Amino acid sequence: MTSTSHDRLLIIDFGSQVTQLIARRLRELNVYCEIHPFQNVTEAFLKDFTPKAVILSGGPASVIDEGSPRPPEAVFGLGVPILGICYGQQVMMQMLGGQVESGHGTAEFGRAYVSPQEQQLHLLDGWFVAGAEQVWMSHGDHVSRIAPGFEVYGTSPNAPFAIIADLDRNFYAVQFHPEVHHTPNGAKLYANFVRMAGFTGDWTMHAYRDQAIAEIREQVGDAQVICGLSGGVDSSVAAVLIHEAIGDQLTCVFVDHGLLRKGEADEVVTMFRDHYNMRLIHADEQEMFLSALDGESDPETKRKTIGKLFIDVFQKHAAEVGGAEFLAQGTLYPDVIESVSFSGGPSVTIKSHHNVGGLPEKMGLKLVEPLRELFKDEVRALGRELGLPPSFIGRHPFPGPGLAIRCPGEITRQKLDILREADAVYIDQIRKHGLYDEIWQAFVAILPVRTVGVMGDGRTYDYACALRAVTSVDGMTADYYPFSHEFLGETATRIINEVPGINRVTYDITSKPPGTIEWE
Ligand code: XMP
């Protein structure tokens, strides 16, 4: 889905690790933007996209090298404001008649301080109020001569051209990364840039909702749509949005694989079928999944078995919806950004992630992905806009393979039942202590060991479990949550007293990396 009714800013990506953050900063300013890898940005593309402004991202290459990435010349003839960041600055200088040299002795990585020049620049409104500004540098090469028409507006000890601009052409370029948190005033620089470019900040969640509904109607026409509903935030928001657009043309399939948390299936079905009046198929396939997994202990086999069965089951039930042409998915923006890889090598598979990504090719369905342009917190904001209850919107992520990957070692129904009970007590504790929203994700893993204990006057020989709770921004890195000892002690006591089958509780204090969030 492409937004056409809003002013659009184009980010040309040269492969920086932090290009997404540029988009993030712009969205916070209610500006609609899209990131496109430099290879895709041709002259024809530019004509079609008609950006109101362009940002050239950073990137790992050296403009001095032959064949290094470049935007098309035409970008400088569009007559719109352009902002170059780091590599973006260097490529601008190289193409517009300046000069770039290789690092030796002037490479800068990390914190630096930029001081103003005498002349003022509106891009820097609100900067230098308390003297030099902290910025984040990350460059090997540097600009050694600026292009004709440019002047200097800020310098750092190692970057004499830290901030440059050509006011006649509305071209701006900075050597540092204003999009990262370590450039504390960076957001202001973006705010000034988009204000000067004439953006009105009309990209609000309300506008997005109306536009998305109109686009879904146009895309789908009177065809049928099916949607795999997991009860997680993304698929829930996607389903409610699509339902608002096309009502009973949408059928959701909720697959209960027997690996859900306590009460979860009822909660999801009640919410969507009874509260939202959606057509919902509750596929109770616990037997099929649990017999296939019975006794299985290899983490990858578990994941692959679940992934494959999930597709089979989904297909079976989707066939009940006669003639569906579309499959709806809650794909988010970070999942779809095509980032530019310079390494060329395949990345290592840590875990085979389970999602419904394999479905469309197999089923010959077209995709409806109304959240493709949103970050996770924007999806939550859209959920609020759509009136989804806060308890749903704030839910911790739950993995597709469910409790299977929280049961290291052999999966048995008995262990899953014990795990469900222990998890419910743990989450109840977290909610009672008002900690749920501070934590990215919390759960219990049941361990494949039994330990000796004493309860009353008797000996016990039961399972040990591990509590896990992490803070994170995106699930890519995480730290363990620093519960108080009182909280941990109280929770351990409750679990052991209330959950038959567990007689020992441990707390997992591993960060990610080196650990992962889930145990398998
Ligand atoms: P890891 O364990 O890789 O998890 O640190 C990072 C985040 O991803 C979730 N996760 C999954 N989500 N399908 C999903 O939809 C999966 O197969 C899967 N495996 C892990 C995990 O819960 C955490 O939020």
Coordinates of C-alpha atoms and ligand atoms in Angstrom, one line a residue:
M1 CA 0.0 0.0 0.0
T2 CA 1.4 3.4 -0.9
S3 CA 0.2 6.7 0.5
T4 CA -0.6 9.1 -2.2
S5 CA -2.6 11.8 -0.5
H6 CA 0.2 13.1 1.8
D7 CA 3.3 15.0 1.0
R8 CA 6.1 12.5 0.7
L9 CA 9.7 12.5 1.8
L10 CA 12.1 10.1 0.2
I11 CA 14.9 8.6 2.1
I12 CA 17.5 7.1 -0.2
D13 CA 19.3 4.3 1.7
F14 CA 23.0 3.7 1.3
G15 CA 23.0 0.9 3.9
S16 CA 23.5 2.6 7.2
Q17 CA 22.6 0.6 10.3
V18 CA 20.4 3.5 11.5
T19 CA 18.4 4.5 8.4
Q20 CA 15.3 3.3 10.0
L21 CA 15.8 5.8 12.8
I22 CA 15.6 8.6 10.3
A23 CA 12.1 7.4 9.3
R24 CA 11.3 7.0 12.9
R25 CA 12.2 10.7 13.7
L26 CA 10.1 11.9 10.7
R27 CA 7.1 9.9 11.7
E28 CA 7.3 11.4 15.1
L29 CA 6.9 14.7 13.2
N30 CA 3.8 13.4 11.4
V31 CA 5.7 13.4 8.1
Y32 CA 5.0 10.6 5.7
C33 CA 8.3 9.1 4.4
E34 CA 9.5 6.0 2.6
I35 CA 12.9 4.4 2.6
H36 CA 14.2 3.1 -0.7
P37 CA 17.6 1.4 -1.4
F38 CA 19.7 3.5 -3.7
Q39 CA 19.7 0.8 -6.4
N40 CA 15.9 1.2 -6.9
V41 CA 16.0 5.0 -7.1
T42 CA 16.1 5.7 -10.8
E43 CA 15.1 8.9 -12.6
A44 CA 11.8 7.3 -13.5
F45 CA 11.3 6.4 -9.9
L46 CA 11.9 9.9 -8.8
K47 CA 9.3 11.2 -11.3
D48 CA 6.8 8.8 -10.1
F49 CA 7.4 9.3 -6.4
T50 CA 7.5 13.1 -6.5
P51 CA 9.1 13.7 -3.2
K52 CA 8.7 17.0 -1.4
A53 CA 12.2 16.6 0.1
V54 CA 14.9 14.0 0.0
I55 CA 17.3 12.6 2.6
L56 CA 20.5 10.8 1.6
S57 CA 21.3 8.3 4.4
G58 CA 24.6 7.2 5.8
G59 CA 26.3 4.0 4.7
P60 CA 29.4 1.8 5.1
A61 CA 30.9 2.4 1.6
S62 CA 33.6 4.9 0.7
V63 CA 32.7 7.4 -2.1
I64 CA 36.3 7.2 -3.2
D65 CA 35.9 3.6 -4.2
E66 CA 35.0 2.9 -7.8
G67 CA 31.4 1.7 -8.1
S68 CA 30.4 3.1 -4.7
P69 CA 26.7 3.8 -4.3
R70 CA 25.2 7.0 -5.7
P71 CA 21.8 8.5 -6.1
P72 CA 20.9 9.4 -9.7
E73 CA 22.1 12.9 -10.8
A74 CA 18.5 13.8 -11.3
V75 CA 17.9 14.0 -7.6
F76 CA 19.8 17.3 -7.5
G77 CA 17.6 18.7 -10.3
L78 CA 14.3 18.1 -8.6
G79 CA 14.3 21.5 -7.0
V80 CA 13.4 20.1 -3.6
P81 CA 15.3 20.4 -0.3
I82 CA 17.9 17.7 0.2
L83 CA 19.6 16.7 3.4
G84 CA 22.8 14.5 3.3
I85 CA 23.8 12.5 6.4
C86 CA 27.4 11.3 6.8
Y87 CA 27.9 9.1 3.6
G88 CA 25.0 11.2 2.2
Q89 CA 27.1 14.3 2.8
Q90 CA 30.1 12.8 1.2
V91 CA 28.3 11.6 -1.9
M92 CA 26.7 15.0 -2.3
M93 CA 30.1 16.7 -2.2
Q94 CA 31.6 14.2 -4.6
M95 CA 28.8 14.6 -7.1
L96 CA 28.4 18.4 -6.8
G97 CA 32.1 19.3 -7.2
G98 CA 33.7 19.0 -3.8
Q99 CA 36.2 16.5 -2.6
V100 CA 36.3 13.6 -0.2
E101 CA 39.4 12.0 1.3
S102 CA 40.1 8.8 3.1
G103 CA 40.3 8.7 6.9
H104 CA 43.9 8.4 8.1
G105 CA 44.0 10.3 11.3
T106 CA 40.6 12.0 10.9
A107 CA 38.2 9.1 11.2
E108 CA 35.8 9.8 14.0
F109 CA 33.6 7.3 15.8
G110 CA 31.5 8.2 18.8
R111 CA 30.7 11.4 20.6
A112 CA 31.9 14.8 19.3
Y113 CA 31.0 18.4 19.9
V114 CA 29.9 20.8 17.1
S115 CA 30.3 24.5 17.5
P116 CA 28.4 27.1 15.5
Q117 CA 29.8 29.6 12.9
E118 CA 28.8 33.2 13.0
Q119 CA 26.2 32.9 10.3
Q120 CA 22.8 31.5 11.3
L121 CA 21.1 28.6 9.6
H122 CA 17.4 27.8 10.1
L123 CA 18.2 24.1 10.0
L124 CA 19.8 24.7 13.3
D125 CA 17.0 26.7 15.0
G126 CA 17.0 25.7 18.7
W127 CA 20.6 24.5 18.5
F128 CA 23.7 25.9 20.3
V129 CA 21.5 27.5 23.0
A130 CA 23.8 26.2 25.7
G131 CA 27.0 26.2 23.6
A132 CA 28.4 23.4 21.6
E133 CA 26.1 20.5 20.6
Q134 CA 26.8 16.9 21.3
V135 CA 26.6 14.8 18.1
W136 CA 27.4 11.2 17.1
M137 CA 30.0 10.7 14.5
S138 CA 30.7 7.5 12.6
H139 CA 32.9 8.1 9.6
G140 CA 36.1 6.9 8.1
D141 CA 36.2 9.3 5.1
H142 CA 35.7 13.0 5.4
V143 CA 34.9 16.0 3.1
S144 CA 38.2 17.8 2.4
R145 CA 36.7 20.5 0.1
I146 CA 33.1 21.6 -0.1
A147 CA 31.2 21.9 -3.4
P148 CA 30.7 25.4 -4.9
G149 CA 27.7 27.2 -3.4
F150 CA 28.1 25.5 0.0
E151 CA 29.1 27.3 3.2
V152 CA 30.1 26.1 6.6
Y153 CA 27.7 26.4 9.6
G154 CA 29.2 24.1 12.2
T155 CA 32.5 22.5 12.9
S156 CA 33.9 19.9 15.3
P157 CA 37.6 19.5 16.2
N158 CA 37.9 16.7 13.6
A159 CA 35.2 17.8 11.1
P160 CA 35.7 21.3 9.7
F161 CA 32.6 20.7 7.5
A162 CA 30.4 19.2 10.2
I163 CA 27.4 21.2 9.0
I164 CA 27.3 22.7 5.5
A165 CA 24.5 24.2 3.4
D166 CA 23.8 25.7 0.0
L167 CA 20.9 28.1 0.8
D168 CA 20.2 28.9 -2.8
R169 CA 19.5 25.3 -3.7
N170 CA 18.2 24.3 -0.3
F171 CA 20.8 21.6 0.1
Y172 CA 22.0 20.7 3.6
A173 CA 24.6 18.2 4.7
V174 CA 25.9 17.0 8.1
Q175 CA 28.8 14.8 8.9
F176 CA 27.2 13.3 12.0
H177 CA 24.0 11.3 12.6
P178 CA 21.2 13.5 13.9
E179 CA 18.8 10.5 14.0
V180 CA 20.5 8.6 16.9
H181 CA 19.8 9.3 20.6
H182 CA 23.5 10.2 21.2
T183 CA 22.8 13.4 19.1
P184 CA 20.4 14.7 21.8
N185 CA 19.1 17.6 19.7
G186 CA 19.0 15.7 16.5
A187 CA 15.2 15.5 16.3
K188 CA 15.1 19.4 16.2
L189 CA 17.3 19.3 13.1
Y190 CA 14.8 17.1 11.4
A191 CA 11.9 19.2 12.6
N192 CA 13.6 22.3 11.1
F193 CA 14.3 20.5 7.8
V194 CA 10.7 19.3 7.2
R195 CA 9.3 22.7 8.3
M196 CA 11.5 24.5 5.8
A197 CA 10.5 21.9 3.2
G198 CA 6.9 22.8 3.8
F199 CA 5.6 19.7 5.4
T200 CA 2.4 20.3 7.4
G201 CA 2.7 17.3 9.7
D202 CA -0.6 15.8 8.4
W203 CA 0.3 12.2 8.7
T204 CA -1.7 11.4 11.9
M205 CA -3.0 8.1 13.1
H206 CA -6.6 9.3 12.4
A207 CA -5.7 10.2 8.9
Y208 CA -3.9 6.9 8.5
R209 CA -6.9 5.0 9.6
D210 CA -9.2 6.6 7.2
Q211 CA -6.8 6.3 4.3
A212 CA -6.0 2.6 5.1
I213 CA -9.7 1.8 5.2
A214 CA -10.2 3.5 1.8
E215 CA -7.2 1.6 0.4
I216 CA -8.3 -1.8 1.7
R217 CA -11.7 -1.3 0.1
E218 CA -10.2 -0.3 -3.2
Q219 CA -7.7 -3.2 -3.1
V220 CA -10.2 -5.9 -2.1
G221 CA -13.3 -4.9 -4.0
D222 CA -16.0 -7.4 -3.2
A223 CA -13.6 -10.4 -2.8
Q224 CA -13.2 -12.5 0.4
V225 CA -10.2 -12.0 2.7
I226 CA -8.8 -14.5 5.2
C227 CA -6.6 -13.5 8.1
G228 CA -4.5 -15.6 10.5
L229 CA -5.4 -14.2 13.9
S230 CA -3.0 -15.0 16.7
G231 CA -4.4 -12.6 19.3
G232 CA -1.1 -10.7 19.2
V233 CA -1.1 -6.9 18.8
D234 CA -0.2 -6.9 15.1
S235 CA -2.7 -9.4 13.8
S236 CA -5.4 -8.1 16.1
V237 CA -5.0 -4.5 14.9
A238 CA -4.8 -5.6 11.3
A239 CA -8.0 -7.7 11.7
V240 CA -10.0 -4.9 13.3
L241 CA -8.9 -2.4 10.7
I242 CA -9.8 -4.7 7.8
H243 CA -13.0 -5.6 9.5
E244 CA -13.9 -2.0 9.7
A245 CA -13.2 -1.6 6.0
I246 CA -14.9 -4.7 4.6
G247 CA -17.0 -6.3 7.5
D248 CA -18.1 -9.8 6.7
Q249 CA -15.9 -10.1 3.7
L250 CA -13.2 -10.9 6.3
T251 CA -12.9 -14.3 7.9
C252 CA -10.2 -14.8 10.6
V253 CA -8.7 -18.1 11.4
F254 CA -7.5 -18.6 14.9
V255 CA -5.3 -21.7 15.1
D256 CA -5.2 -23.2 18.6
H257 CA -2.2 -25.5 18.5
G258 CA -2.4 -26.4 22.2
L259 CA 0.7 -24.3 22.9
L260 CA -1.2 -21.2 24.1
R261 CA -1.2 -19.7 27.5
K262 CA -3.9 -20.3 30.2
G263 CA -7.3 -18.9 29.0
E264 CA -5.8 -17.4 25.8
A265 CA -8.0 -19.2 23.3
D266 CA -11.2 -18.2 25.1
E267 CA -10.0 -14.6 25.5
V268 CA -9.2 -14.2 21.8
V269 CA -12.4 -15.9 20.5
T270 CA -14.7 -14.0 22.9
M271 CA -13.1 -10.7 22.0
F272 CA -13.2 -11.0 18.3
R273 CA -16.2 -13.2 17.7
D274 CA -18.5 -11.8 20.4
H275 CA -17.3 -8.3 20.9
Y276 CA -16.3 -7.4 17.4
N277 CA -18.8 -9.7 15.6
M278 CA -16.1 -10.9 13.3
R279 CA -16.4 -14.1 11.3
L280 CA -14.0 -16.2 13.1
I281 CA -13.0 -19.9 12.6
H282 CA -11.7 -21.3 15.9
A283 CA -9.5 -24.1 14.6
D284 CA -9.0 -26.4 17.6
E285 CA -6.1 -28.5 16.4
Q286 CA -4.5 -29.2 19.7
E287 CA -4.6 -33.0 19.2
M288 CA -2.8 -32.8 15.8
F289 CA 0.0 -30.5 17.1
L290 CA 0.5 -32.2 20.4
S291 CA 0.7 -35.7 19.0
A292 CA 3.2 -34.5 16.4
L293 CA 5.3 -32.9 19.1
D294 CA 5.0 -35.6 21.7
G295 CA 8.4 -36.5 23.1
E296 CA 10.2 -34.2 20.7
S297 CA 13.2 -32.4 22.2
D298 CA 15.2 -30.8 19.4
P299 CA 14.5 -27.1 19.2
E300 CA 14.7 -26.7 15.4
T301 CA 12.5 -29.8 14.8
K302 CA 9.9 -28.4 17.2
R303 CA 9.9 -25.1 15.3
K304 CA 9.7 -26.7 11.9
T305 CA 7.0 -29.2 12.9
I306 CA 4.9 -26.4 14.2
G307 CA 5.5 -24.2 11.2
K308 CA 4.6 -26.9 8.7
L309 CA 1.5 -28.0 10.6
F310 CA 0.4 -24.4 11.0
I311 CA 0.4 -23.9 7.3
D312 CA -1.5 -27.2 6.7
V313 CA -4.1 -26.3 9.3
F314 CA -4.5 -22.8 8.1
Q315 CA -4.9 -24.0 4.5
K316 CA -7.5 -26.5 5.5
H317 CA -9.6 -24.0 7.3
A318 CA -9.1 -21.2 4.8
A319 CA -10.6 -23.6 2.2
E320 CA -13.8 -23.4 4.1
V321 CA -14.0 -19.7 3.2
G322 CA -15.1 -20.2 -0.4
G323 CA -13.1 -18.4 -3.0
A324 CA -10.9 -16.2 -0.8
E325 CA -8.6 -14.1 -3.0
F326 CA -6.6 -12.3 -0.3
L327 CA -4.6 -13.1 2.7
A328 CA -4.3 -10.4 5.4
Q329 CA -1.1 -10.2 7.4
G330 CA 0.0 -7.9 10.2
T331 CA 3.4 -7.3 8.6
L332 CA 5.1 -4.2 10.1
Y333 CA 7.4 -1.6 8.6
P334 CA 10.7 -2.9 10.0
D335 CA 9.9 -6.3 8.4
V336 CA 9.6 -4.9 4.9
I337 CA 12.4 -2.4 4.7
E338 CA 14.8 -3.6 2.1
S339 CA 18.1 -2.8 3.7
V340 CA 21.1 -2.7 1.5
S341 CA 23.6 -5.4 2.2
F342 CA 27.2 -4.8 1.4
S343 CA 28.5 -7.9 3.0
G344 CA 26.9 -10.1 0.5
G345 CA 27.1 -13.1 2.8
P346 CA 24.0 -15.0 4.1
S347 CA 23.3 -14.3 7.8
V348 CA 23.4 -17.2 10.2
T349 CA 20.0 -18.8 11.1
I350 CA 19.8 -18.6 14.9
K351 CA 16.2 -19.9 15.0
S352 CA 13.7 -20.8 12.3
H353 CA 11.1 -18.2 13.0
H354 CA 7.6 -19.2 12.6
N355 CA 5.2 -16.9 10.9
V356 CA 2.7 -17.1 8.1
G357 CA 5.2 -15.8 5.6
G358 CA 5.3 -19.1 3.7
L359 CA 1.5 -19.1 3.1
P360 CA 0.9 -16.8 0.1
E361 CA 3.1 -18.5 -2.4
K362 CA 1.7 -21.9 -1.5
M363 CA -1.9 -20.7 -1.6
G364 CA -1.8 -18.4 -4.5
L365 CA -3.4 -15.6 -2.5
K366 CA -2.7 -11.8 -2.8
L367 CA -1.6 -10.0 0.3
V368 CA -3.4 -7.3 2.2
E369 CA -0.9 -5.8 4.6
P370 CA -2.3 -2.6 6.1
L371 CA 0.4 -2.2 8.7
R372 CA 3.3 -2.2 6.3
E373 CA 4.1 1.4 6.9
L374 CA 4.0 1.3 10.7
F375 CA 6.4 0.8 13.5
K376 CA 5.3 -1.2 16.5
D377 CA 4.4 1.7 18.7
E378 CA 2.4 3.2 15.8
V379 CA 0.5 -0.1 15.5
R380 CA -0.4 0.3 19.2
A381 CA -1.5 3.9 18.5
L382 CA -3.7 2.7 15.6
G383 CA -5.1 0.0 17.9
R384 CA -6.1 2.8 20.4
E385 CA -7.6 4.8 17.5
L386 CA -9.6 1.7 16.6
G387 CA -10.8 1.3 20.1
L388 CA -9.1 -1.9 21.0
P389 CA -8.9 -2.4 24.8
P390 CA -5.6 -1.3 26.4
S391 CA -5.2 -4.8 27.8
F392 CA -4.9 -6.1 24.2
I393 CA -2.8 -3.3 22.9
G394 CA -0.2 -3.5 25.7
R395 CA 0.2 -7.3 25.5
H396 CA 3.7 -8.7 25.6
P397 CA 4.8 -10.4 22.4
F398 CA 4.1 -14.1 22.2
P399 CA 6.0 -16.3 19.7
G400 CA 4.3 -18.3 17.0
P401 CA 5.5 -21.7 18.3
G402 CA 4.1 -20.7 21.7
L403 CA 4.9 -22.7 24.8
A404 CA 6.8 -25.4 22.8
I405 CA 9.9 -23.2 22.9
R406 CA 9.5 -22.5 26.6
C407 CA 9.7 -26.2 27.3
P408 CA 13.3 -27.2 26.6
G409 CA 13.8 -30.9 26.3
E410 CA 10.9 -33.2 25.6
I411 CA 7.5 -31.7 25.2
T412 CA 4.8 -33.6 27.1
R413 CA 1.2 -32.5 27.8
Q414 CA 1.8 -32.8 31.5
K415 CA 4.8 -30.3 31.3
L416 CA 2.7 -28.0 29.1
D417 CA -0.1 -28.0 31.7
I418 CA 2.3 -27.3 34.6
L419 CA 4.0 -24.5 32.5
R420 CA 0.6 -22.8 31.8
E421 CA -0.3 -22.7 35.5
A422 CA 3.1 -21.4 36.5
D423 CA 3.1 -18.7 33.8
A424 CA -0.4 -17.5 34.9
V425 CA 0.8 -17.1 38.5
Y426 CA 3.9 -15.2 37.4
I427 CA 2.1 -12.8 35.1
D428 CA -0.5 -12.3 37.8
Q429 CA 2.3 -11.3 40.2
I430 CA 3.8 -8.9 37.6
R431 CA 0.4 -7.3 37.0
K432 CA -0.3 -7.0 40.8
H433 CA 3.0 -5.3 41.3
G434 CA 2.2 -2.8 38.5
L435 CA 5.3 -4.0 36.5
Y436 CA 3.6 -5.4 33.3
D437 CA 4.0 -2.3 31.2
E438 CA 7.7 -1.7 32.1
I439 CA 8.6 -5.2 30.9
W440 CA 9.0 -6.1 27.2
Q441 CA 8.2 -9.7 27.7
A442 CA 7.9 -12.1 30.7
F443 CA 7.3 -15.8 30.9
V444 CA 8.1 -19.0 32.6
A445 CA 10.2 -21.8 31.0
I446 CA 9.8 -25.3 32.5
L447 CA 13.2 -27.0 32.8
P448 CA 13.9 -30.6 31.8
V449 CA 15.2 -31.4 35.2
R450 CA 13.5 -32.6 38.3
T451 CA 14.8 -31.7 41.7
V452 CA 14.3 -32.9 45.3
G453 CA 12.4 -30.7 47.7
V454 CA 10.6 -31.0 51.0
M455 CA 7.0 -29.8 51.5
G456 CA 5.3 -30.3 54.8
D457 CA 7.0 -33.5 56.0
G458 CA 7.2 -35.1 52.7
R459 CA 9.8 -35.4 50.0
T460 CA 9.0 -33.9 46.6
Y461 CA 10.7 -34.7 43.2
D462 CA 9.3 -32.2 40.8
Y463 CA 10.2 -29.9 37.9
A464 CA 12.3 -26.8 38.2
C465 CA 11.3 -23.7 36.3
A466 CA 13.0 -20.5 35.2
L467 CA 11.3 -17.1 35.3
R468 CA 12.3 -14.8 32.4
A469 CA 11.6 -11.0 32.1
V470 CA 13.4 -8.6 29.8
T471 CA 13.4 -5.0 28.8
S472 CA 13.9 -4.3 25.1
V473 CA 13.1 -1.8 22.4
D474 CA 12.7 -4.2 19.5
G475 CA 13.4 -7.7 20.7
M476 CA 16.8 -7.6 18.9
T477 CA 18.7 -6.9 22.1
A478 CA 17.4 -7.3 25.6
D479 CA 18.4 -7.0 29.2
Y480 CA 17.0 -8.9 32.2
Y481 CA 14.5 -7.0 34.3
P482 CA 15.9 -6.2 37.8
F483 CA 13.1 -7.5 40.0
S484 CA 13.5 -6.9 43.7
H485 CA 14.4 -9.9 45.8
E486 CA 11.1 -9.5 47.6
F487 CA 9.2 -9.8 44.4
L488 CA 11.2 -12.8 43.3
G489 CA 10.8 -14.5 46.7
E490 CA 7.1 -13.9 46.8
T491 CA 6.6 -15.2 43.3
A492 CA 8.7 -18.3 43.9
T493 CA 6.6 -19.0 47.0
R494 CA 3.4 -18.6 45.1
I495 CA 4.4 -20.8 42.2
I496 CA 5.6 -23.6 44.4
N497 CA 2.4 -23.4 46.6
E498 CA -0.1 -23.0 43.8
V499 CA 1.4 -25.1 41.0
P500 CA 1.6 -28.8 41.6
G501 CA 4.6 -30.3 39.7
I502 CA 7.1 -27.5 40.4
N503 CA 9.2 -27.4 43.5
R504 CA 12.1 -25.0 42.5
V505 CA 12.1 -21.6 40.9
T506 CA 15.1 -19.9 39.3
Y507 CA 15.5 -16.4 37.7
D508 CA 17.2 -16.1 34.4
I509 CA 19.6 -13.1 34.4
T510 CA 21.0 -13.5 30.9
S511 CA 20.9 -10.6 28.5
K512 CA 20.6 -10.9 24.7
P513 CA 23.2 -11.2 23.3
P514 CA 24.7 -13.6 24.4
G515 CA 21.4 -15.3 25.3
T516 CA 18.1 -15.1 23.3
I517 CA 14.9 -14.0 24.9
E518 CA 13.2 -17.4 24.4
W519 CA 14.9 -20.5 25.7
E520 CA 14.8 -22.3 22.3
Ligands
XMP1 P1 14.6 -14.5 20.6 O1 14.3 -15.7 21.4 O2 15.0 -14.8 19.2 O3 13.2 -13.7 20.5 O4 15.5 -13.6 21.3 C1 13.0 -12.4 20.0 C2 11.6 -12.1 20.0 O5 10.9 -12.9 19.0 C3 9.9 -13.7 19.5 N1 10.0 -15.0 18.8 C4 9.1 -15.3 17.9 N2 8.1 -14.7 17.4 N3 7.7 -16.5 15.9 C5 7.3 -15.3 16.4 O6 6.3 -14.8 15.9 C6 8.8 -17.2 16.3 O7 9.1 -18.2 15.9 C7 9.5 -16.5 17.4 N4 10.6 -16.9 18.1 C8 10.9 -15.9 19.0 C9 10.3 -13.8 21.0 O8 9.1 -14.1 21.8 C10 10.8 -12.4 21.3 O9 9.8 -11.5 21.5

